[in-house]
mmCIF file of C-alpha atoms in Angstrom:
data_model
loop_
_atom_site.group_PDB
_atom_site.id
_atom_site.type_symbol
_atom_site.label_atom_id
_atom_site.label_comp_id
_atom_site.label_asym_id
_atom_site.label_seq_id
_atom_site.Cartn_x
_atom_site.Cartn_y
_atom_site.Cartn_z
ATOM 1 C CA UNK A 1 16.286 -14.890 1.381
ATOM 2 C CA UNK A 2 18.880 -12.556 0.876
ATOM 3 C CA UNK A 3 20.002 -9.922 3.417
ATOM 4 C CA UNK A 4 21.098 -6.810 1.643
ATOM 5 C CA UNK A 5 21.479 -4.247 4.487
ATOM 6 C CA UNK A 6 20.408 -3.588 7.902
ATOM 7 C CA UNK A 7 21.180 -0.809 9.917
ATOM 8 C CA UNK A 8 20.388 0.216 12.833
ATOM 9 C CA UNK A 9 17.308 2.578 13.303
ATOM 10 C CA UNK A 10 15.746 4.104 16.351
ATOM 11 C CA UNK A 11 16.450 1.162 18.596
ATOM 12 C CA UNK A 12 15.220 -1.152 16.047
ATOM 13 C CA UNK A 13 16.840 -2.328 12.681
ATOM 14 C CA UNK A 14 15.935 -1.132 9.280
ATOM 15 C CA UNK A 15 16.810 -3.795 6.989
ATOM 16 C CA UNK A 16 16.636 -4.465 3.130
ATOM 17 C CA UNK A 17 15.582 -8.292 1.571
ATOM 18 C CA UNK A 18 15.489 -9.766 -1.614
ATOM 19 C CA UNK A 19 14.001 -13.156 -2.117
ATOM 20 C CA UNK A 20 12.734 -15.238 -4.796
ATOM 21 C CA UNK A 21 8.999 -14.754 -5.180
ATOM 22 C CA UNK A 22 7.074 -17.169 -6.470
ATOM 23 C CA UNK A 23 3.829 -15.210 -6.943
ATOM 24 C CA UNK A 24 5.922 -12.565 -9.465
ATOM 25 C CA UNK A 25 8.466 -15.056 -10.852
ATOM 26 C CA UNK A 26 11.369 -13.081 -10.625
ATOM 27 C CA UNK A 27 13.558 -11.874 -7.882
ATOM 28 C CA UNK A 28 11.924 -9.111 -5.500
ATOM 29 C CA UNK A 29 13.338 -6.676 -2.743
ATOM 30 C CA UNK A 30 11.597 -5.777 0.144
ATOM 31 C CA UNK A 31 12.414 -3.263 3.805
ATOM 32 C CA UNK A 32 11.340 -4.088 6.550
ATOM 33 C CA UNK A 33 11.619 -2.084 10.234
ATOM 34 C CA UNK A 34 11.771 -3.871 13.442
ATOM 35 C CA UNK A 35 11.800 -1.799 16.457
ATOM 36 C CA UNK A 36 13.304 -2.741 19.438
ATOM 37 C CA UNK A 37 10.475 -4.580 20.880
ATOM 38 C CA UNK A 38 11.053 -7.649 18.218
ATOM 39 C CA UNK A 39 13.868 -8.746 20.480
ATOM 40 C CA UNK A 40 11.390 -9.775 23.324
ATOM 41 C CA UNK A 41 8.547 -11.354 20.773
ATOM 42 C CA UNK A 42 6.422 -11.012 17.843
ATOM 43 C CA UNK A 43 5.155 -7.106 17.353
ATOM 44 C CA UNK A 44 2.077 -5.857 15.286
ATOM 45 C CA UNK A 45 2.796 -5.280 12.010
ATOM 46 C CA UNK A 46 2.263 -2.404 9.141
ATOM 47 C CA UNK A 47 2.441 -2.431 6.103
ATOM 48 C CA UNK A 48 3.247 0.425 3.728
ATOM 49 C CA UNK A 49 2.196 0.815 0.023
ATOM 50 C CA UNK A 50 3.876 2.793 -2.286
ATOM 51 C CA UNK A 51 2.717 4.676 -5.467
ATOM 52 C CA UNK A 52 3.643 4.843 -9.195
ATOM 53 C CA UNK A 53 7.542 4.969 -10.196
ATOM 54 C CA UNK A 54 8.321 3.596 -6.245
ATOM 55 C CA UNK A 55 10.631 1.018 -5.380
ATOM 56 C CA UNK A 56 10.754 -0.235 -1.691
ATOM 57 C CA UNK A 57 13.201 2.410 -0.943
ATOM 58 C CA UNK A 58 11.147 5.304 -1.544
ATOM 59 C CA UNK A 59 9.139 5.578 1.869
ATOM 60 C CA UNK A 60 11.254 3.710 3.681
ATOM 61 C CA UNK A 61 13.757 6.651 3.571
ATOM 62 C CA UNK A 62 11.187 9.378 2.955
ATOM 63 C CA UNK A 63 7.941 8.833 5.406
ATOM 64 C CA UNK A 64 9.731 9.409 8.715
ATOM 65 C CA UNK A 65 7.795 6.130 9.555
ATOM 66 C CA UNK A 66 10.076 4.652 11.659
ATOM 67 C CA UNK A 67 10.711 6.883 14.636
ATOM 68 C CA UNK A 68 6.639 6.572 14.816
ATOM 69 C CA UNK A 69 6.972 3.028 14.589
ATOM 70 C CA UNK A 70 9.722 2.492 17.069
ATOM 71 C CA UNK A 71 7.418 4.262 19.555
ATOM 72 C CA UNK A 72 4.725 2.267 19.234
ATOM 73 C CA UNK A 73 6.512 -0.989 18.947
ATOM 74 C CA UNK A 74 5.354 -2.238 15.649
ATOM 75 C CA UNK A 75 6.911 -3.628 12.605
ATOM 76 C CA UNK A 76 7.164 -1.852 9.041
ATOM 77 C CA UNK A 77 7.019 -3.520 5.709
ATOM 78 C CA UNK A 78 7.929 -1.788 2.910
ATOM 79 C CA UNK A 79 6.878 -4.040 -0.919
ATOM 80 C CA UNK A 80 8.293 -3.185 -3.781
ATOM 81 C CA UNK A 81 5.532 -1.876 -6.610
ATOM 82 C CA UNK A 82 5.916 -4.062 -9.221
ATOM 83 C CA UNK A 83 8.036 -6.992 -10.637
ATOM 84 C CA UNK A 84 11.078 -5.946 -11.919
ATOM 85 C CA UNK A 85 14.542 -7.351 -14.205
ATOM 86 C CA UNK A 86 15.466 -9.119 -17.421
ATOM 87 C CA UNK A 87 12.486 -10.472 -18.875
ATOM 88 C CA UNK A 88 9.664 -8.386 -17.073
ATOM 89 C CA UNK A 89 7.357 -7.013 -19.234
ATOM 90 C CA UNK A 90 7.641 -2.994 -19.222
ATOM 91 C CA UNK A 91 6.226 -0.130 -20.470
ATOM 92 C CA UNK A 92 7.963 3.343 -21.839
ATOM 93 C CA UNK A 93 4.946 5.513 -19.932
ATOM 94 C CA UNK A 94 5.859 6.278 -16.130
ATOM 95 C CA UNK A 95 2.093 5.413 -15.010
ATOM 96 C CA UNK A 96 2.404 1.313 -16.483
ATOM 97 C CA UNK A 97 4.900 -1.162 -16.244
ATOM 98 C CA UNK A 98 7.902 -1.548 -14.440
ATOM 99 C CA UNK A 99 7.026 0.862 -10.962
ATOM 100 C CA UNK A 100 3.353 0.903 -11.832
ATOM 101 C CA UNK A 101 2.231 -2.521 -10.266
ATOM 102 C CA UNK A 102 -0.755 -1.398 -8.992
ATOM 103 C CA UNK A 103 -1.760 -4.139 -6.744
ATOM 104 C CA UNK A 104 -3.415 -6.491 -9.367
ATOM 105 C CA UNK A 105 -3.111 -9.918 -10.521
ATOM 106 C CA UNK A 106 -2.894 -9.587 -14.361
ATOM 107 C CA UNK A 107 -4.279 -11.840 -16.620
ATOM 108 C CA UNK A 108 -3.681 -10.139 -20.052
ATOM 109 C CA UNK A 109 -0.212 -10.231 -22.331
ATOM 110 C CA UNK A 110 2.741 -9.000 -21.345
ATOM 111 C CA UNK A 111 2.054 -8.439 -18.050
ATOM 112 C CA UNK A 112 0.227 -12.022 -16.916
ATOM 113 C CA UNK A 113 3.481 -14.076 -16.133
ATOM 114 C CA UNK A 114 5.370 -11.930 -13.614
ATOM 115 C CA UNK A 115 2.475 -9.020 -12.457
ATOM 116 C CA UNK A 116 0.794 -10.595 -9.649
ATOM 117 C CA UNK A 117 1.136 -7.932 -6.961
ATOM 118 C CA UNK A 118 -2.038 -8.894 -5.104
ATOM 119 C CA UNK A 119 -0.714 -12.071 -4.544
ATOM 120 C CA UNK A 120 2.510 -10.994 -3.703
ATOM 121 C CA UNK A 121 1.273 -8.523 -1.017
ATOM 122 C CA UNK A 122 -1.640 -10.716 0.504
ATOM 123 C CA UNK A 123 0.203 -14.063 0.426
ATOM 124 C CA UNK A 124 3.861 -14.528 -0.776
ATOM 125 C CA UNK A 125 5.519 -11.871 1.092
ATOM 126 C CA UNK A 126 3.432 -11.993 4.340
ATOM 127 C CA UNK A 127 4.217 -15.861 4.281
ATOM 128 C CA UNK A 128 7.973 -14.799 4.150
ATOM 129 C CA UNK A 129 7.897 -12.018 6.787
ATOM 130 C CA UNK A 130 5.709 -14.244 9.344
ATOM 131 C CA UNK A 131 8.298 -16.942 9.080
ATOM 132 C CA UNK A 132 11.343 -15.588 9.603
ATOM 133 C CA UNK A 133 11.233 -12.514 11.888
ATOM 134 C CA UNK A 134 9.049 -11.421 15.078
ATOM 135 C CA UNK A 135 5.673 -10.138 13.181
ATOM 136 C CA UNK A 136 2.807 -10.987 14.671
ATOM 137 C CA UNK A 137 -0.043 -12.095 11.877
ATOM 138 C CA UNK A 138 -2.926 -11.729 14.835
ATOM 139 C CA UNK A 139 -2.113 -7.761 14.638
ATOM 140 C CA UNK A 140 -1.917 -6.228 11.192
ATOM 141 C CA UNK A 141 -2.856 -2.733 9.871
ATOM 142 C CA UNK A 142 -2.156 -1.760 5.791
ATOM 143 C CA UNK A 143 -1.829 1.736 4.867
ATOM 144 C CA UNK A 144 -0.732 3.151 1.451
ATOM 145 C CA UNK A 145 0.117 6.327 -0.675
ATOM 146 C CA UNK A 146 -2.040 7.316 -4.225
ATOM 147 C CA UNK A 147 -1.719 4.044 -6.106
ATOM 148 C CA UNK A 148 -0.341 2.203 -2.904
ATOM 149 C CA UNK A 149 -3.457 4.131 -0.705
ATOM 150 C CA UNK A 150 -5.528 2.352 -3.575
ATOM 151 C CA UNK A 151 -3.819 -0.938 -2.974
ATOM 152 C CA UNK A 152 -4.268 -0.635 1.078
ATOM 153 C CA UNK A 153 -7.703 0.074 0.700
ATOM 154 C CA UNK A 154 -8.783 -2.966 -1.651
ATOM 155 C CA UNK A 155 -6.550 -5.227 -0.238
ATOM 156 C CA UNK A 156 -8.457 -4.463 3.247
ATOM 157 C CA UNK A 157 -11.879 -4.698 2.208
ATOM 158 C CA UNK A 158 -11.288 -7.536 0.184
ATOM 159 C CA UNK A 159 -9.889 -9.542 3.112
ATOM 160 C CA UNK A 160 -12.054 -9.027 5.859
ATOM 161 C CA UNK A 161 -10.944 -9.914 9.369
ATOM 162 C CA UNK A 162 -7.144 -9.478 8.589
ATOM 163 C CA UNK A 163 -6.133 -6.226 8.850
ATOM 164 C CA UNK A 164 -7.377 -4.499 12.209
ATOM 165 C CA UNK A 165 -7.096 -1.455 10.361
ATOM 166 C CA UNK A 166 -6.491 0.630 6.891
ATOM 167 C CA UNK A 167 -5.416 4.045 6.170
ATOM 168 C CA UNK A 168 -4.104 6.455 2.905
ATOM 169 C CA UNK A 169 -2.411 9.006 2.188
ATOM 170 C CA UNK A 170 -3.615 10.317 -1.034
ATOM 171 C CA UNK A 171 -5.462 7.283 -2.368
ATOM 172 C CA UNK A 172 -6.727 7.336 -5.926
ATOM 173 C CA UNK A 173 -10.259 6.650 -5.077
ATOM 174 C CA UNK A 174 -11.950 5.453 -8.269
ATOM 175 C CA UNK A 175 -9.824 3.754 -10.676
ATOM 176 C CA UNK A 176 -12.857 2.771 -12.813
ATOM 177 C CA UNK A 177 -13.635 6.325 -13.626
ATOM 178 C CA UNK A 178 -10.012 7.798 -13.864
ATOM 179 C CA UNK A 179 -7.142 8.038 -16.281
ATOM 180 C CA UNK A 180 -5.099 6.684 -13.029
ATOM 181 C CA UNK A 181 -6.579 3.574 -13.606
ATOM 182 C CA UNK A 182 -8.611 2.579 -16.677
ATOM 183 C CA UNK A 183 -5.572 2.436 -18.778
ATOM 184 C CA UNK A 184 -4.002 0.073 -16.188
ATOM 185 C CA UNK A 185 -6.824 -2.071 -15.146
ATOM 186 C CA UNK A 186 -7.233 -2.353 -18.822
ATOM 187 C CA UNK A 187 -3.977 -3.450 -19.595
ATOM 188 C CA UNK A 188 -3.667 -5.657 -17.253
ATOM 189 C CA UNK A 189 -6.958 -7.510 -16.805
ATOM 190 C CA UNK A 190 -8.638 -6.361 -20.144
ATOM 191 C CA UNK A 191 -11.651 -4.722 -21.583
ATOM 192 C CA UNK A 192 -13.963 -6.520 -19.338
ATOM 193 C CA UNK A 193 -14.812 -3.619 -17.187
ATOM 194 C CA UNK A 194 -16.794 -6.286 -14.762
ATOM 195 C CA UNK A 195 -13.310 -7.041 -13.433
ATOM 196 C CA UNK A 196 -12.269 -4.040 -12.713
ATOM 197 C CA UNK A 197 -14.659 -3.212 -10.155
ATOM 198 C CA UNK A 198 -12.967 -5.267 -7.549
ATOM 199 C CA UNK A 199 -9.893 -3.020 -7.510
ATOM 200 C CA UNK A 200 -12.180 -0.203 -7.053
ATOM 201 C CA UNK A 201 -12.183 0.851 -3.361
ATOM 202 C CA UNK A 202 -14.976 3.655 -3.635
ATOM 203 C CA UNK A 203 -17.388 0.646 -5.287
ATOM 204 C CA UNK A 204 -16.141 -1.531 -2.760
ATOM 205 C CA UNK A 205 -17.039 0.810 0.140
ATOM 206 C CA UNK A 206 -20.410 1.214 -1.146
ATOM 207 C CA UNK A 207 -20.667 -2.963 -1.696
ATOM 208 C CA UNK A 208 -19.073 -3.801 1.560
ATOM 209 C CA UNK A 209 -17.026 -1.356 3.721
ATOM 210 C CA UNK A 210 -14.541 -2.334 5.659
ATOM 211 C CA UNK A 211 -15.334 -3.999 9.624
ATOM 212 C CA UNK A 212 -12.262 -1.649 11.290
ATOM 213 C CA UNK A 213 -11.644 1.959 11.135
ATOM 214 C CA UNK A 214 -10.399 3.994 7.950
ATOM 215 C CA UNK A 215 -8.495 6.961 7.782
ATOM 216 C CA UNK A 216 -8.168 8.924 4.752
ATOM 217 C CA UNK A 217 -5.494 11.851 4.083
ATOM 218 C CA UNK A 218 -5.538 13.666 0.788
ATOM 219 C CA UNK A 219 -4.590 17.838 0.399
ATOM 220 C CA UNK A 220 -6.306 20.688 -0.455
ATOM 221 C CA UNK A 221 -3.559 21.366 -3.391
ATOM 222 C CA UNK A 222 -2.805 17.716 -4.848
ATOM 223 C CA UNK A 223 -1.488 18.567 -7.642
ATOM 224 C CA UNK A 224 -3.444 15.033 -8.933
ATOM 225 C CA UNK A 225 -6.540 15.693 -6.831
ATOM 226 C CA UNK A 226 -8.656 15.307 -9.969
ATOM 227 C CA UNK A 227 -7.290 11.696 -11.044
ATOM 228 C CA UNK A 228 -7.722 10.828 -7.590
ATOM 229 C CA UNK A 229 -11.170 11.730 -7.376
ATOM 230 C CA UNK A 230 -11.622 11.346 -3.356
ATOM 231 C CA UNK A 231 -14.832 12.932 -3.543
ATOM 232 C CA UNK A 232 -16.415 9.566 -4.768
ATOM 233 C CA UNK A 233 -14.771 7.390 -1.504
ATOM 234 C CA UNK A 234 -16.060 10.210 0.434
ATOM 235 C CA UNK A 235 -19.924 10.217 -0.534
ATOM 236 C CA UNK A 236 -19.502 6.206 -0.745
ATOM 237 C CA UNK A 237 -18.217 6.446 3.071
ATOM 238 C CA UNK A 238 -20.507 9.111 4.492
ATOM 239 C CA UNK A 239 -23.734 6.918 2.387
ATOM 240 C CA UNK A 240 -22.381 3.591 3.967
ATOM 241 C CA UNK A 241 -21.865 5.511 7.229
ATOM 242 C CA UNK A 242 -18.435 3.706 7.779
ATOM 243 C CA UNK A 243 -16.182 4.029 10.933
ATOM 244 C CA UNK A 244 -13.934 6.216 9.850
ATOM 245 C CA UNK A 245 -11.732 9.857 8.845
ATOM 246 C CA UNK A 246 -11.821 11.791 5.640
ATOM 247 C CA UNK A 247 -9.561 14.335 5.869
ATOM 248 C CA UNK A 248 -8.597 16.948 3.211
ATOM 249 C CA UNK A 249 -5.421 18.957 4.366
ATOM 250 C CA UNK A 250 -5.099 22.193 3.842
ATOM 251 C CA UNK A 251 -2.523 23.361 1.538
ATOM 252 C CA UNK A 252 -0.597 20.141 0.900
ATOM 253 C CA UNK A 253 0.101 18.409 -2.234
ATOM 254 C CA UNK A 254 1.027 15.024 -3.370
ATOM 255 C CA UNK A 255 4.409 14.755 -1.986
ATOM 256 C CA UNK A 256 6.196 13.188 0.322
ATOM 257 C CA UNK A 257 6.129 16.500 2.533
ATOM 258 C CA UNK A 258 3.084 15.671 2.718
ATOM 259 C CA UNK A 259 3.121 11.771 4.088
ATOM 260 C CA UNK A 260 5.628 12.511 6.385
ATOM 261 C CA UNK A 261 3.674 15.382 7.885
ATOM 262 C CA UNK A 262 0.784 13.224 9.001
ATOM 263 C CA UNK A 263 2.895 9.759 9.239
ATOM 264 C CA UNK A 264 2.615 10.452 12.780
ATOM 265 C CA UNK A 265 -0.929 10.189 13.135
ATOM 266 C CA UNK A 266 -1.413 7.128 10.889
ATOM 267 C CA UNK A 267 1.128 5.348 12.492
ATOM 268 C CA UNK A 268 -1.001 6.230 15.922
ATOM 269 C CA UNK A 269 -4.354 5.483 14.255
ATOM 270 C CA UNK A 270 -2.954 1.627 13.690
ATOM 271 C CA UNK A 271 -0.809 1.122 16.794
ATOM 272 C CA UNK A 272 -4.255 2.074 18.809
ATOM 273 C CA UNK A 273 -6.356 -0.350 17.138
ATOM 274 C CA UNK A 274 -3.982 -2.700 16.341
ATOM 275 C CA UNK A 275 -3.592 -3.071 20.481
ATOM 276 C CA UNK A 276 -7.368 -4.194 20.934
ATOM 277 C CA UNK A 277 -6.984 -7.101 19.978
#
């Protein structure tokens, strides 16, 4: 592991990582906060998400997560969205590719040999991050914006008992039945529509739920409120009666005015029930 930066950050240190992964086959960068508390043992730990055209960088600069975070005295992980450099497959479209991971192990051509996000995010980089700094794996939460928010929320209720907690910030809700997601899940696992379904979070809520609390952001004037379709998580969460938030903000859009506005609260919403052991 490589240490490209690390600065300090609200008592804590903000720092930047590239290692080699072996899930994605290529080199892969990674931030990471640790607040202050780190220095006396392992902290509980959050991971962030982010959406289509991100790179690690993007909330880790943008959110205002880490004043939140330093507070609380928990850790911050910030992935990268995809695999990336010479030889990754790519894509000229901003929504597949290069940027446009989408949390997925693919098993169709180009993409198969490098885009295996899910198991980057569940097992190579967690492996990584456990080992060599002060996380605590006993006291995880995974939260996420639009196609990261999707990621969070499969990830979670695909993996019962290890987060304590998920949240999103503009999620998109229904991949199956939205152009934010049947051309991906299609290129990358292939006409077999069967598969998709586990990378589905609103069918997963109505299979399975998730055994923690959810909280769910999205505003009034998303700009993308209609590929995101959080109506259908909604219904499947109110039907499945799920422990939980769905929020719809009034008058914000996509942006990252937006996460940062209400990183505050998420941020809260895991430290509390990431404390409870």
């Amino acid at each position: 592991m490589e240490t490209v930066a690390e600065n300090a950050c609200f008592g804590g240190v903000q720092g930047v990582y590239k290692h080699a992964s072996k899930a994605t086959g290529c080199d892969m960068t990674f931030g990471l906060f640790l607040p202050e508390d780190a220095s006396h043992g392992p902290v509980p730990v959050l991971w962030y998400l982010s959406g289509l055209t991100c790179t690690h960088e993007n909330a880790m600069t943008k959110a205002g997560a880490q004043a939140w975070a330093a507070e609380a005295g928990i850790a911050l992980v910030f992935p990268d969205t995809s695999p990336r450099g010479e030889g990754v497959a790519d894509d000229d479209a901003y929504d597949l590719g290069q940027g446009a991971g989408f949390y997925v192990n693919a098993t169709q051509a180009p993409w198969a040999p490098h885009y295996r996000m899910w198991d980057y995010v569940t097992e190579d980089l967690p492996a990584l991050v456990f080992k060599n700094f002060a996380c605590d794996p006993e006291a995880q939460g995974i939260t996420g914006h639009s196609m990261g928010g999707h990621g969070a929320l499969t990830i979670a209720m695909s993996l019962p008992g290890r987060y304590k907690s998920v949240s999103a910030f503009s999620p998109i809700c229904n991949p199956t039945g939205s152009d934010w997601g049947r051309k991906q899940l299609g290129a990358y696992l292939g006409d077999d529509q069967a598969t998709w379904a586990a990378h589905d979070s609103s069918l997963l809520m109505q299979d399975a739920g998730f055994d923690g609390p959810v909280l769910i952001d999205t505003g009034t004037k998303d700009q993308f409120v209609d590929l995101l379709r959080p109506e259908t998580l909604s219904h499947a969460m109110a039907a499945r009666r799920q422990q939980g938030a769905f929020r719809m903000q009034t008058g914000y859009d996509h942006s990252y005015f937006f996460v940062s506005s209400f990183m505050e609260d998420h941020v809260g919403f895991h430290a509390e029930a990431m404390s409870k052991g």
